[in-house]
PDB file of C-alpha atoms and ligand atoms in Angstrom:
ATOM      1  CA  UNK A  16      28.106-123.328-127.590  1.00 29.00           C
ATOM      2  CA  UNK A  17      25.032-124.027-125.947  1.00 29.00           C
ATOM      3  CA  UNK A  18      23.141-121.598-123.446  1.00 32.00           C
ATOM      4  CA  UNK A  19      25.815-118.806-123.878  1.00 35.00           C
ATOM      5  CA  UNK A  20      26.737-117.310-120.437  1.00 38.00           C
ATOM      6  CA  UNK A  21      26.126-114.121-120.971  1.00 41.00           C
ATOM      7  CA  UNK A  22      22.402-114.141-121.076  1.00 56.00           C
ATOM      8  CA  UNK A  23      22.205-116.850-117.765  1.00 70.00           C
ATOM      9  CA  UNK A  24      19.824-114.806-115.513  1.00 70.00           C
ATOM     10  CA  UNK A  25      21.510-115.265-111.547  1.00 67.00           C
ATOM     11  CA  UNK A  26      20.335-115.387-108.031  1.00 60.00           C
ATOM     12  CA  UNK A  27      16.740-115.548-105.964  1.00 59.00           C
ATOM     13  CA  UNK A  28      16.679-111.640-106.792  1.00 65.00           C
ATOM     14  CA  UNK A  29      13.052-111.003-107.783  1.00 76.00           C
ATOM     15  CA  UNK A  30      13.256-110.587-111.089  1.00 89.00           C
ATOM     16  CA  UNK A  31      14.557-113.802-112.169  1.00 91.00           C
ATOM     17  CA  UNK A  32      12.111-115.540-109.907  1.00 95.00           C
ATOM     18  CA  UNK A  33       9.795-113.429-111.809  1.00 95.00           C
ATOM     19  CA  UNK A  34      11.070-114.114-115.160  1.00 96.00           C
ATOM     20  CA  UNK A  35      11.135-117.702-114.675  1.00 97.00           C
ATOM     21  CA  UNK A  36       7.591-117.413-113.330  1.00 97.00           C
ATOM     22  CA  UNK A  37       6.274-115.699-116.232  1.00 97.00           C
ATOM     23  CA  UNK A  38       8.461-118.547-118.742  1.00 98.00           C
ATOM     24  CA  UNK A  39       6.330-120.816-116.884  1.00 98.00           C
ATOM     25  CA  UNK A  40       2.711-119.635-116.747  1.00 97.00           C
ATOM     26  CA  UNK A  41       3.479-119.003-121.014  1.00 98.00           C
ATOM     27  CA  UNK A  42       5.034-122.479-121.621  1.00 98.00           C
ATOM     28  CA  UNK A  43       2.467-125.572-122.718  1.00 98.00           C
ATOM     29  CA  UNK A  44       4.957-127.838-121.594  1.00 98.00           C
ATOM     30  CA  UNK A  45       7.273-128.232-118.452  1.00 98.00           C
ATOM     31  CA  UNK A  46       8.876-130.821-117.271  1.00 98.00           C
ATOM     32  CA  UNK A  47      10.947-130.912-113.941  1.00 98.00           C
ATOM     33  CA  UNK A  48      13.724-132.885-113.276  1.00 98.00           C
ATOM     34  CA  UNK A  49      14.615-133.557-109.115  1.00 98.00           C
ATOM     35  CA  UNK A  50      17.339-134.825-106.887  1.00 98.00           C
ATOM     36  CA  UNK A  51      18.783-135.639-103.466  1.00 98.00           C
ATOM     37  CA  UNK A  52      18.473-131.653-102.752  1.00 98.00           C
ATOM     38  CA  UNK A  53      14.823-131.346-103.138  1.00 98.00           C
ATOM     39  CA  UNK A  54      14.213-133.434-100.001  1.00 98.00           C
ATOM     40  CA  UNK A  55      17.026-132.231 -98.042  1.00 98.00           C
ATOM     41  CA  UNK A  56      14.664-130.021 -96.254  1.00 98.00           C
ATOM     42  CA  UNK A  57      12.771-132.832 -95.166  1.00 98.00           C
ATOM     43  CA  UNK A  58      16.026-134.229 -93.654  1.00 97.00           C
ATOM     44  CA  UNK A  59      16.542-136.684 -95.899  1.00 97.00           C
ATOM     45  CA  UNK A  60      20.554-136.723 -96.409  1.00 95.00           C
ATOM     46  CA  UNK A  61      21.938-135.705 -99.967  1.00 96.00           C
ATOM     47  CA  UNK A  62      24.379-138.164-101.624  1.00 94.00           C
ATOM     48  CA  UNK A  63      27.382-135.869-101.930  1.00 92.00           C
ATOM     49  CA  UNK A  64      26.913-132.519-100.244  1.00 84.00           C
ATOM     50  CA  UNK A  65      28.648-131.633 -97.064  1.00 81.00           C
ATOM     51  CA  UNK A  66      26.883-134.665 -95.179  1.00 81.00           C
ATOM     52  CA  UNK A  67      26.325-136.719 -97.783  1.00 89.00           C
ATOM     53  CA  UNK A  68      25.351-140.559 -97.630  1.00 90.00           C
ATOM     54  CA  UNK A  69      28.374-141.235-100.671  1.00 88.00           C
ATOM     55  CA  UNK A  70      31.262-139.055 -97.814  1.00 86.00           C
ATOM     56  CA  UNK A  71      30.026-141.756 -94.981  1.00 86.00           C
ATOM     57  CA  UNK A  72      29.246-144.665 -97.085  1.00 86.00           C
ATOM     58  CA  UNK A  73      30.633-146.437 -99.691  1.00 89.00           C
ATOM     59  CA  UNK A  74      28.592-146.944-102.748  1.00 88.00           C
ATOM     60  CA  UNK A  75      30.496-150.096-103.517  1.00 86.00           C
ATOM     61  CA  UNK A  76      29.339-151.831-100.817  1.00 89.00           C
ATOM     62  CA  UNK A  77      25.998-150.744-100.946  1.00 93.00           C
ATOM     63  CA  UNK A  78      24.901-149.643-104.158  1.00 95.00           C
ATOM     64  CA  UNK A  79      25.933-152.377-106.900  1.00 96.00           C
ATOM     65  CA  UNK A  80      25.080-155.876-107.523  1.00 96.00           C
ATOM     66  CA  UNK A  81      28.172-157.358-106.572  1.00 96.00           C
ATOM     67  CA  UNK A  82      27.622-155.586-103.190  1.00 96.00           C
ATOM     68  CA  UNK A  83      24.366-157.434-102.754  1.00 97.00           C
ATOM     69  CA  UNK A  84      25.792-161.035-103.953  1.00 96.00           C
ATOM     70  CA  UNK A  85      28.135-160.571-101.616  1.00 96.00           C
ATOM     71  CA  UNK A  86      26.144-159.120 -98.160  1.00 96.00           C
ATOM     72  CA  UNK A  87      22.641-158.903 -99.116  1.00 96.00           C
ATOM     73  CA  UNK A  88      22.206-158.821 -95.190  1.00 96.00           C
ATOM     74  CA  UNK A  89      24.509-155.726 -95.198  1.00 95.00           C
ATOM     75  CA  UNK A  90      22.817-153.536 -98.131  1.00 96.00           C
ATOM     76  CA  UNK A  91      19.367-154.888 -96.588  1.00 97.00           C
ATOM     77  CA  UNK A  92      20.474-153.293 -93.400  1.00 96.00           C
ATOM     78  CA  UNK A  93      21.349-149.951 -94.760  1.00 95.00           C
ATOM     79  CA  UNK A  94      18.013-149.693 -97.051  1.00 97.00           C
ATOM     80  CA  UNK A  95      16.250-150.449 -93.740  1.00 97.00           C
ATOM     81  CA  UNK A  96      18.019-147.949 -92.382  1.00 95.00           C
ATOM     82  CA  UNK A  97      17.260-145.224 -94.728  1.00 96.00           C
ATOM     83  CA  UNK A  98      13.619-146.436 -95.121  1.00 98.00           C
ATOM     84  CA  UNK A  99      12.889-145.319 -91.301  1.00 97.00           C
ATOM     85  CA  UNK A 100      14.506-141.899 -91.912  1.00 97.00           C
ATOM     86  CA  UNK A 101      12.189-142.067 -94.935  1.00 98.00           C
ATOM     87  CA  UNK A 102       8.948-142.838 -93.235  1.00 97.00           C
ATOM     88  CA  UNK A 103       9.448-140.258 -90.577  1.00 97.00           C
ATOM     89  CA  UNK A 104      10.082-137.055 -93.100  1.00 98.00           C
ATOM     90  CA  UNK A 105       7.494-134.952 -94.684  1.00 98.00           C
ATOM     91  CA  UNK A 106       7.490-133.637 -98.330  1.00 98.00           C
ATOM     92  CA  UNK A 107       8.642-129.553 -97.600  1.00 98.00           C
ATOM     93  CA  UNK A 108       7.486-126.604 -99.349  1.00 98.00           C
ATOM     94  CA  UNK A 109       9.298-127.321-102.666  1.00 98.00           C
ATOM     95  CA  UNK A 110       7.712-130.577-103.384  1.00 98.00           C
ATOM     96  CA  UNK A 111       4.255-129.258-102.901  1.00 98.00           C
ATOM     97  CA  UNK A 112       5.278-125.849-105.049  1.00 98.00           C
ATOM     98  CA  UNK A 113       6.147-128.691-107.883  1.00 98.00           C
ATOM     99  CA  UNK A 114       2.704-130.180-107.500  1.00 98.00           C
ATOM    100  CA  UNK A 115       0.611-127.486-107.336  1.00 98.00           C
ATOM    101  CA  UNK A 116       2.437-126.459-110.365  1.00 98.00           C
ATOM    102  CA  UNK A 117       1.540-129.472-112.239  1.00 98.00           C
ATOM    103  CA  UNK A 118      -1.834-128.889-111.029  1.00 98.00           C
ATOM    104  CA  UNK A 119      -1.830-125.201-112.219  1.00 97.00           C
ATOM    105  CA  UNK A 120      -0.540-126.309-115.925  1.00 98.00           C
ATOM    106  CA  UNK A 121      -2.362-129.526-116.371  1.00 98.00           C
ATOM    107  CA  UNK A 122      -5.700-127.415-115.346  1.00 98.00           C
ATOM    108  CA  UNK A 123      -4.967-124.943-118.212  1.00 96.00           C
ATOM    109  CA  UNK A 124      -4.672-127.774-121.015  1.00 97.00           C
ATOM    110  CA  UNK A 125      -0.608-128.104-120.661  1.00 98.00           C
ATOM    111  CA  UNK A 126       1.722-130.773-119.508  1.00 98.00           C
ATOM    112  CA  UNK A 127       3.917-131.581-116.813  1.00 98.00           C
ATOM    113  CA  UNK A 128       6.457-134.445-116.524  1.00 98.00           C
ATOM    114  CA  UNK A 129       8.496-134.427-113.045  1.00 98.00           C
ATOM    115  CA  UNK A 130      11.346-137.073-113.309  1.00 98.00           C
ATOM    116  CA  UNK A 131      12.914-137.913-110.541  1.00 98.00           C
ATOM    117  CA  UNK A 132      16.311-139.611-109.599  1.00 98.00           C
ATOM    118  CA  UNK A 133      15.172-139.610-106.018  1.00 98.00           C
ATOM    119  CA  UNK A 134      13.427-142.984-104.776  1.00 98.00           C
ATOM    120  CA  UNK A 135      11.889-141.576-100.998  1.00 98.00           C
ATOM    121  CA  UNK A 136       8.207-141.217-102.948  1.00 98.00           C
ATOM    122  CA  UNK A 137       8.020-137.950-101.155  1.00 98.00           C
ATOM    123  CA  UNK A 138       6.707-136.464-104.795  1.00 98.00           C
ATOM    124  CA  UNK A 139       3.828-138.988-103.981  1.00 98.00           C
ATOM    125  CA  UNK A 140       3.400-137.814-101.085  1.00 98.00           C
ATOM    126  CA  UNK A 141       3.067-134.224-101.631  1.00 98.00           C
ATOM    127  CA  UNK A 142       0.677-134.794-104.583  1.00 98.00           C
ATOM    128  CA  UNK A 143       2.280-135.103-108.170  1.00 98.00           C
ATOM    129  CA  UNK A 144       0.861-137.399-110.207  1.00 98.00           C
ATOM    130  CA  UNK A 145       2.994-137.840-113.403  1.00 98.00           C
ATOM    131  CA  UNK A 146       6.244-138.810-111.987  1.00 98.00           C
ATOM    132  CA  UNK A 147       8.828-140.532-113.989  1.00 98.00           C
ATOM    133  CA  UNK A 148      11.238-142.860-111.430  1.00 98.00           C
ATOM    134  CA  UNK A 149      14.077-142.988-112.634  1.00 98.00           C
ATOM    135  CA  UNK A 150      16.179-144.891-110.019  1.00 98.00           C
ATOM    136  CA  UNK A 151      13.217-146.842-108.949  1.00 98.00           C
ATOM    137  CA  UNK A 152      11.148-146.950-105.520  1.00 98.00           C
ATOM    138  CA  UNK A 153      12.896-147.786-101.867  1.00 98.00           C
ATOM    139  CA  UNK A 154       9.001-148.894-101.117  1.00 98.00           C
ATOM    140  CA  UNK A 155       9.101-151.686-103.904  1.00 98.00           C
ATOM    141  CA  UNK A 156      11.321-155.318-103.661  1.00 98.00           C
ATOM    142  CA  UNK A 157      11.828-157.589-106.322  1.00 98.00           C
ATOM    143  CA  UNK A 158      12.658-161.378-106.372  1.00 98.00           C
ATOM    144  CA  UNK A 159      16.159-161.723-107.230  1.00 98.00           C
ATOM    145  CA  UNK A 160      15.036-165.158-108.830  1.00 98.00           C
ATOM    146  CA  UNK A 161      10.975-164.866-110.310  1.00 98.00           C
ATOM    147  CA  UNK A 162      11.533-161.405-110.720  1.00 98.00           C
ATOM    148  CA  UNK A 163       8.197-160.490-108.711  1.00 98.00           C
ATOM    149  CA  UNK A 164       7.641-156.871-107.637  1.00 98.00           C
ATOM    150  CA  UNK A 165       5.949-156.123-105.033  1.00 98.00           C
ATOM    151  CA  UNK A 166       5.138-152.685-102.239  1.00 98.00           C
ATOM    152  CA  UNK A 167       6.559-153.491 -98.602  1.00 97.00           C
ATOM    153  CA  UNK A 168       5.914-150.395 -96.235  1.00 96.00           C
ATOM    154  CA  UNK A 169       7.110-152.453 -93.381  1.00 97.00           C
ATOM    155  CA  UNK A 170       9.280-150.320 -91.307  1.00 97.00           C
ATOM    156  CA  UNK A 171      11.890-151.902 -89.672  1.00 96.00           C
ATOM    157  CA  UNK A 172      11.696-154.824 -92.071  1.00 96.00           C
ATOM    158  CA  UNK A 173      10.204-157.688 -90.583  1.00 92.00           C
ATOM    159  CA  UNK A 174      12.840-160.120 -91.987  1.00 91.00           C
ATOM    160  CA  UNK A 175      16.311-158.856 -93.160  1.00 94.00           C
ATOM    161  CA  UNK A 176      16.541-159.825 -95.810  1.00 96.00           C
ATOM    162  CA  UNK A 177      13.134-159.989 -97.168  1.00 97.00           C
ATOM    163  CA  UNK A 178      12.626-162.929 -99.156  1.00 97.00           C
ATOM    164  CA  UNK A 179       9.695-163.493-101.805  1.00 97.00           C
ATOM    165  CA  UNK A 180       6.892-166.145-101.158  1.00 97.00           C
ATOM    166  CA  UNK A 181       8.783-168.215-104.117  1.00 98.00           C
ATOM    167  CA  UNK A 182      11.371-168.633-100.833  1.00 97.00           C
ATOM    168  CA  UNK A 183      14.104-166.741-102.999  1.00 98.00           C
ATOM    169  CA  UNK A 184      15.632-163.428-102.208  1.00 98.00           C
ATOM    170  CA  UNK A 185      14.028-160.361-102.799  1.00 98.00           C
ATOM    171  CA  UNK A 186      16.281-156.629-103.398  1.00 98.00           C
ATOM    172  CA  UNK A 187      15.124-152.897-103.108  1.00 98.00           C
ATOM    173  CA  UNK A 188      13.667-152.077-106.948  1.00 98.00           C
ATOM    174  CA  UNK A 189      16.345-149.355-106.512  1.00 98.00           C
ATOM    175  CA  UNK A 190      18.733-148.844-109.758  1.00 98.00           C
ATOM    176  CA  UNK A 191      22.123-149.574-108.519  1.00 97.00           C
ATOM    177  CA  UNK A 192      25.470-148.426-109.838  1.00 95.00           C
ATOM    178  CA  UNK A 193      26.496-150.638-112.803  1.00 94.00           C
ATOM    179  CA  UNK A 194      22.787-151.047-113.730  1.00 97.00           C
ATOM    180  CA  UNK A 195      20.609-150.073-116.682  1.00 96.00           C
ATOM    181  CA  UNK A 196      17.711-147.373-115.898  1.00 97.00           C
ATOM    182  CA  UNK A 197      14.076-148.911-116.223  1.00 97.00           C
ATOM    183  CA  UNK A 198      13.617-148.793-119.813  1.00 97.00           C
ATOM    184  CA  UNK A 199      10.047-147.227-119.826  1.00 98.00           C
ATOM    185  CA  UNK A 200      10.844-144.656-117.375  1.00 98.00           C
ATOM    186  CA  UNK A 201      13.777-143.208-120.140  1.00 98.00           C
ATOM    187  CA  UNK A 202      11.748-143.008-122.945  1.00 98.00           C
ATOM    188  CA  UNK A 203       8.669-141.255-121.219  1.00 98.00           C
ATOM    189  CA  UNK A 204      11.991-138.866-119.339  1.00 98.00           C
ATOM    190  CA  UNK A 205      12.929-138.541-122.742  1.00 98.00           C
ATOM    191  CA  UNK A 206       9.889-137.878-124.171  1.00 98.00           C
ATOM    192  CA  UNK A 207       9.211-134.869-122.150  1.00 98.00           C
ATOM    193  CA  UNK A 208      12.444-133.445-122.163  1.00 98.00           C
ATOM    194  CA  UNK A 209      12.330-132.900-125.879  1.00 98.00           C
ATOM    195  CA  UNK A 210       8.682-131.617-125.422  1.00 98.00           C
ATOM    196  CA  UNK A 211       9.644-128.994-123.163  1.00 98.00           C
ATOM    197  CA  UNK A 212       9.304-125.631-123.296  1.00 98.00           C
ATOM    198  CA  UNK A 213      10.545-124.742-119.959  1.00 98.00           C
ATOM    199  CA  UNK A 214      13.010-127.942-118.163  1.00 98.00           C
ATOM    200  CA  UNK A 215      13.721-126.979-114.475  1.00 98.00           C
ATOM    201  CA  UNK A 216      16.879-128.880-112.741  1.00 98.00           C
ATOM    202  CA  UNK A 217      15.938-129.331-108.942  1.00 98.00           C
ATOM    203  CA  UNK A 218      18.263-129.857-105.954  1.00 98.00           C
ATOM    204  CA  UNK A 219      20.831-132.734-108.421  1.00 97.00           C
ATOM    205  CA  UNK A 220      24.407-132.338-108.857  1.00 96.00           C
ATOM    206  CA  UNK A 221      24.103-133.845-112.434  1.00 95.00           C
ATOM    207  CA  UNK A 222      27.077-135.577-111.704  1.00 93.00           C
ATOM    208  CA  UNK A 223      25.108-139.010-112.482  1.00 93.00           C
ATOM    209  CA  UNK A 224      24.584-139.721-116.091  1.00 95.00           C
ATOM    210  CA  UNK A 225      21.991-141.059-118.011  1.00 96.00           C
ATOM    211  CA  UNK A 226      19.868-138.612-115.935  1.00 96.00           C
ATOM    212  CA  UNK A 227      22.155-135.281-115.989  1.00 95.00           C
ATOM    213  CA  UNK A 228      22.134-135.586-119.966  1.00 97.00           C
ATOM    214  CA  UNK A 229      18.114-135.000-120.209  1.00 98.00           C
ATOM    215  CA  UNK A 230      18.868-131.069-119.158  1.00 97.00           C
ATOM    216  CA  UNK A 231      21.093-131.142-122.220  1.00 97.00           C
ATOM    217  CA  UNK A 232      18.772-133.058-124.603  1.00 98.00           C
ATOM    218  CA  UNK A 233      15.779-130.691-124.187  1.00 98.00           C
ATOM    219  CA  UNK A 234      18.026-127.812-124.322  1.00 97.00           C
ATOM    220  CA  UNK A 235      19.181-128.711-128.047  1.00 97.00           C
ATOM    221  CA  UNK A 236      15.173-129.698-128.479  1.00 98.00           C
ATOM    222  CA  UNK A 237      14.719-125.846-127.582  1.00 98.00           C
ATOM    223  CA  UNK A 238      13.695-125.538-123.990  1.00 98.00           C
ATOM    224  CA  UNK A 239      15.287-123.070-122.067  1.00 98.00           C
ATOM    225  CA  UNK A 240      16.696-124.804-118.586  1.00 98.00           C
ATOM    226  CA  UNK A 241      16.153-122.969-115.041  1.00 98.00           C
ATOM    227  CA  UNK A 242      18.571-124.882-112.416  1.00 97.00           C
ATOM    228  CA  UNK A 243      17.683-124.346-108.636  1.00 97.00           C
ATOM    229  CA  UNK A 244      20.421-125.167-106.583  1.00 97.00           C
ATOM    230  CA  UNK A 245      22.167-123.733-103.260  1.00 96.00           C
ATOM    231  CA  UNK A 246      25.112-124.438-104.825  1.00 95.00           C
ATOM    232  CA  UNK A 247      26.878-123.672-108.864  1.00 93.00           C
ATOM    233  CA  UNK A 248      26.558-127.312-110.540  1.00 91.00           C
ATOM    234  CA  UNK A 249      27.711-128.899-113.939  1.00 85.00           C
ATOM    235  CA  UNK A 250      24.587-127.379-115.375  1.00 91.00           C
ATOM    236  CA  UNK A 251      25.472-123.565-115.082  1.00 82.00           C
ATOM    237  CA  UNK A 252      26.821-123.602-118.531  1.00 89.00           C
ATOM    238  CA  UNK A 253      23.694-124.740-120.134  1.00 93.00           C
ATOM    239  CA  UNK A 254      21.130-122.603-117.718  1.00 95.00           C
ATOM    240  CA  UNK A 255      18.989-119.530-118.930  1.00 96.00           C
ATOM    241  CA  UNK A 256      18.000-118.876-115.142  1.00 96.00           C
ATOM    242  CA  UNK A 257      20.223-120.043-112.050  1.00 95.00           C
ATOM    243  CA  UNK A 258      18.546-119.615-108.956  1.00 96.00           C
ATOM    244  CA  UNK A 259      20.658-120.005-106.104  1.00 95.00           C
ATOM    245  CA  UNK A 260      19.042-121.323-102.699  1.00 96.00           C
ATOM    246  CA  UNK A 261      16.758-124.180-101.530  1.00 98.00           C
ATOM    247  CA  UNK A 262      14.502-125.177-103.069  1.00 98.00           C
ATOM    248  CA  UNK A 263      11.643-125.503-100.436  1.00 98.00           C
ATOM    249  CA  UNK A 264      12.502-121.470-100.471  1.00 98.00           C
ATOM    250  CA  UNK A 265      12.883-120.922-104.498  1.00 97.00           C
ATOM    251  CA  UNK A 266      10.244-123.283-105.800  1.00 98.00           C
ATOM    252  CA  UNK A 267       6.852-121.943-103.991  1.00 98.00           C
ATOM    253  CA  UNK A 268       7.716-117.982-105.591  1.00 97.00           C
ATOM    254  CA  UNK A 269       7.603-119.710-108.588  1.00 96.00           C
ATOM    255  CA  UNK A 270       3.904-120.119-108.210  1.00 93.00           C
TER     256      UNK A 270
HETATM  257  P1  OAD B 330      23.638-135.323-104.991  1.00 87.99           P
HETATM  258  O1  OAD B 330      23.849-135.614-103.549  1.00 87.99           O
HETATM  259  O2  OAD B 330      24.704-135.686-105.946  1.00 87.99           O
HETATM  260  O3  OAD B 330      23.339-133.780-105.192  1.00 87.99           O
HETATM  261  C1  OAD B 330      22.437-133.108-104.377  1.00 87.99           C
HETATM  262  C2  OAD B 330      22.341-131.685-104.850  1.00 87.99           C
HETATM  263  O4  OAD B 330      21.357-131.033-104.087  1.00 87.99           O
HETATM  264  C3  OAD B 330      23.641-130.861-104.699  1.00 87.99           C
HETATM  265  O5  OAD B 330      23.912-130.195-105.920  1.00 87.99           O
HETATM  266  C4  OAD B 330      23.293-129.866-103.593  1.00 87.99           C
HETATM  267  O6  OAD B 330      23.939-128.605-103.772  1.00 87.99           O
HETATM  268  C5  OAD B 330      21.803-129.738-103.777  1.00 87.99           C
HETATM  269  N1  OAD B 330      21.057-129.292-102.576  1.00 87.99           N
HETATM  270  C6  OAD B 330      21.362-129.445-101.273  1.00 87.99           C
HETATM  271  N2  OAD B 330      20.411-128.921-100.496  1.00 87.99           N
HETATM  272  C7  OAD B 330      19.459-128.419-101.316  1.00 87.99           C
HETATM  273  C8  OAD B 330      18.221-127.747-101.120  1.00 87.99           C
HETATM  274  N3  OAD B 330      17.759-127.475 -99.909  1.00 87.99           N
HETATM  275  N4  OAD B 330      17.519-127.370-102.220  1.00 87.99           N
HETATM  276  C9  OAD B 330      17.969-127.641-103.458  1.00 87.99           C
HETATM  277  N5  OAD B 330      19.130-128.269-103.700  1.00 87.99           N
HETATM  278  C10 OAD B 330      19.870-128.661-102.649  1.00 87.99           C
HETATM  279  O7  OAD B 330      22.225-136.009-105.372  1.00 87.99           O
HETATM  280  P2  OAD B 330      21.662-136.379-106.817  1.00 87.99           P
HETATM  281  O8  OAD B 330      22.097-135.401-107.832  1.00 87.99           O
HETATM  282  O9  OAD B 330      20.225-136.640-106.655  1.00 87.99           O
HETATM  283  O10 OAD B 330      21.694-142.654-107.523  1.00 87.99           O
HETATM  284  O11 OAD B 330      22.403-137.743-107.083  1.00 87.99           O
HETATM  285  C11 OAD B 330      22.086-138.475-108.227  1.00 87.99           C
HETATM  286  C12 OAD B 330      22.155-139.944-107.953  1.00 87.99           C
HETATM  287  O12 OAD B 330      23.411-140.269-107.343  1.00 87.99           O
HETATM  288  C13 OAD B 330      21.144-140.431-106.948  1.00 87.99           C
HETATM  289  O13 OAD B 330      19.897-140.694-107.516  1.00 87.99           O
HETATM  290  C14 OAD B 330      21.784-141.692-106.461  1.00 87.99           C
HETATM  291  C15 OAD B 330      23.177-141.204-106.263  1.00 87.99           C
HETATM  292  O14 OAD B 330      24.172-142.172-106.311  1.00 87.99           O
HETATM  293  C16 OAD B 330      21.592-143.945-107.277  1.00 87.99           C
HETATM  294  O15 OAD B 330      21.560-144.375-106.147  1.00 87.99           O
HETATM  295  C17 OAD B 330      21.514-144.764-108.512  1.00 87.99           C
END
């Protein structure tokens, strides 16, 4: 079995934030991958923790195509919603810890992928630069009919529902339930997960598959897997280090 529990390395004590450190300032190539949880510190509600948007909300109605074909008006409403809770948060402590530590490796010749499930851009924000999206950008619409993308910062929308100067519809460039991941996105997530030496798991439940398998793929490519989570997730089989607290406290000791 993979990642054998007995050698999993537990808590925020010192020394595992010190031998994850260490794992990192040896390894040519990280990559990170983030969720909900790294920007719950910047208020930004998770999807299924305690006051999560999926135990007030139901995806169905919002988060599928046949929820927009049915009330675009009512899945515009909620992305406008979340949007203005979006523009008013700042990235927190644990974003900028992952960018400085792209900075810090990509200085000394190495590489660092973050992939992100999360689509708030508050990775942007904070200052990483190779960022892999893989449930898209709330900050980017597409045409439902020319298939034109396009940024709209307004916030509140102007129009609800936007619609595209070809007069058609336009969505949020958001990956919905139901719906195949952007196709370049994968294969450069893939790419460095299987290149990794070291493959951190940020603030996700990996409960949400394609994206939850990539800890697993660049484990059996031979990176060891650090997970950083308040709470135990379906990863704590597979980690070398668990580190259990938030991340906007675990990530800057890291540097
Ligand atoms: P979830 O809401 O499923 O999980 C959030 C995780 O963050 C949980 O494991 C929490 O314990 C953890 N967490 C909470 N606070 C934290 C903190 N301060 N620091 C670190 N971790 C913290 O969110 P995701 O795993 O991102 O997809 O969900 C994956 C996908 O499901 C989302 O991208 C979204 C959703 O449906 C789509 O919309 C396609």
């Amino acid at each position: 079995m993979l990642g054998s529990m007995g050698r999993v390395q537990r808590g925020p004590a010192t020394d595992v934030v010190a031998s994850l450190r260490e794992a990192l300032d040896a390894a040519s190539s990280i990559a990170a991958l983030t969720g909900a949880g790294v920007s719950a510190e910047s208020g930004i509600p998770t999807f299924r923790g305690a006051d999560g948007l999926w135990r007030q909300y139901s995806a169905e109605k919002l988060a599928t195509p046949e929820a927009f074909e049915r009330d675009p008006q009512l899945v515009w409403e909620w992305y406008d919603w979340r949007r203005t809770l979006i523009r008013k948060a700042q990235p927190n402590p644990g974003h900028v810890a992952l960018a400085e530590l792209e900075e810090r490796k990509t200085s000394q010749g190495g590489a660092f992928t973050l992939v992100t499930q999360n689509v708030d851009s508050l990775h942007d924000r904070a200052g990483s630069r190779k960022i892999v999206k893989l449930h898209g950008d709330i900050w980017l619409v597409r045409c439902v009919t020319c298939g034109r993308v396009e940024r709209n910062d307004q916030v509140p929308l102007a129009s609800l529902p936007p619609h595209c100067r070809c007069g058609a519809l336009q969505r949020p460039e958001v990956v919905w339930f139901g719906e195949a991941l952007p196709s370049l996105a994968w294969e450069r997530a893939m790419e460095a997960s299987c290149r990794a030496q070291v493959f951190l798991v940020i603030g996700t439940s990996a409960r949400v598959y394609p994206a939850a398998g990539l800890a697993q793929v660049a484990r059996q490519a031979g990176a060891r897997v650090a997970v950083v989570n308040p709470e135990p997730t379906e990863l704590e089989g597979l980690a070398d280090w668990a580190l259990r607290g938030p991340s906007g406290e675990i990530l800057p000791r890291l540097l």
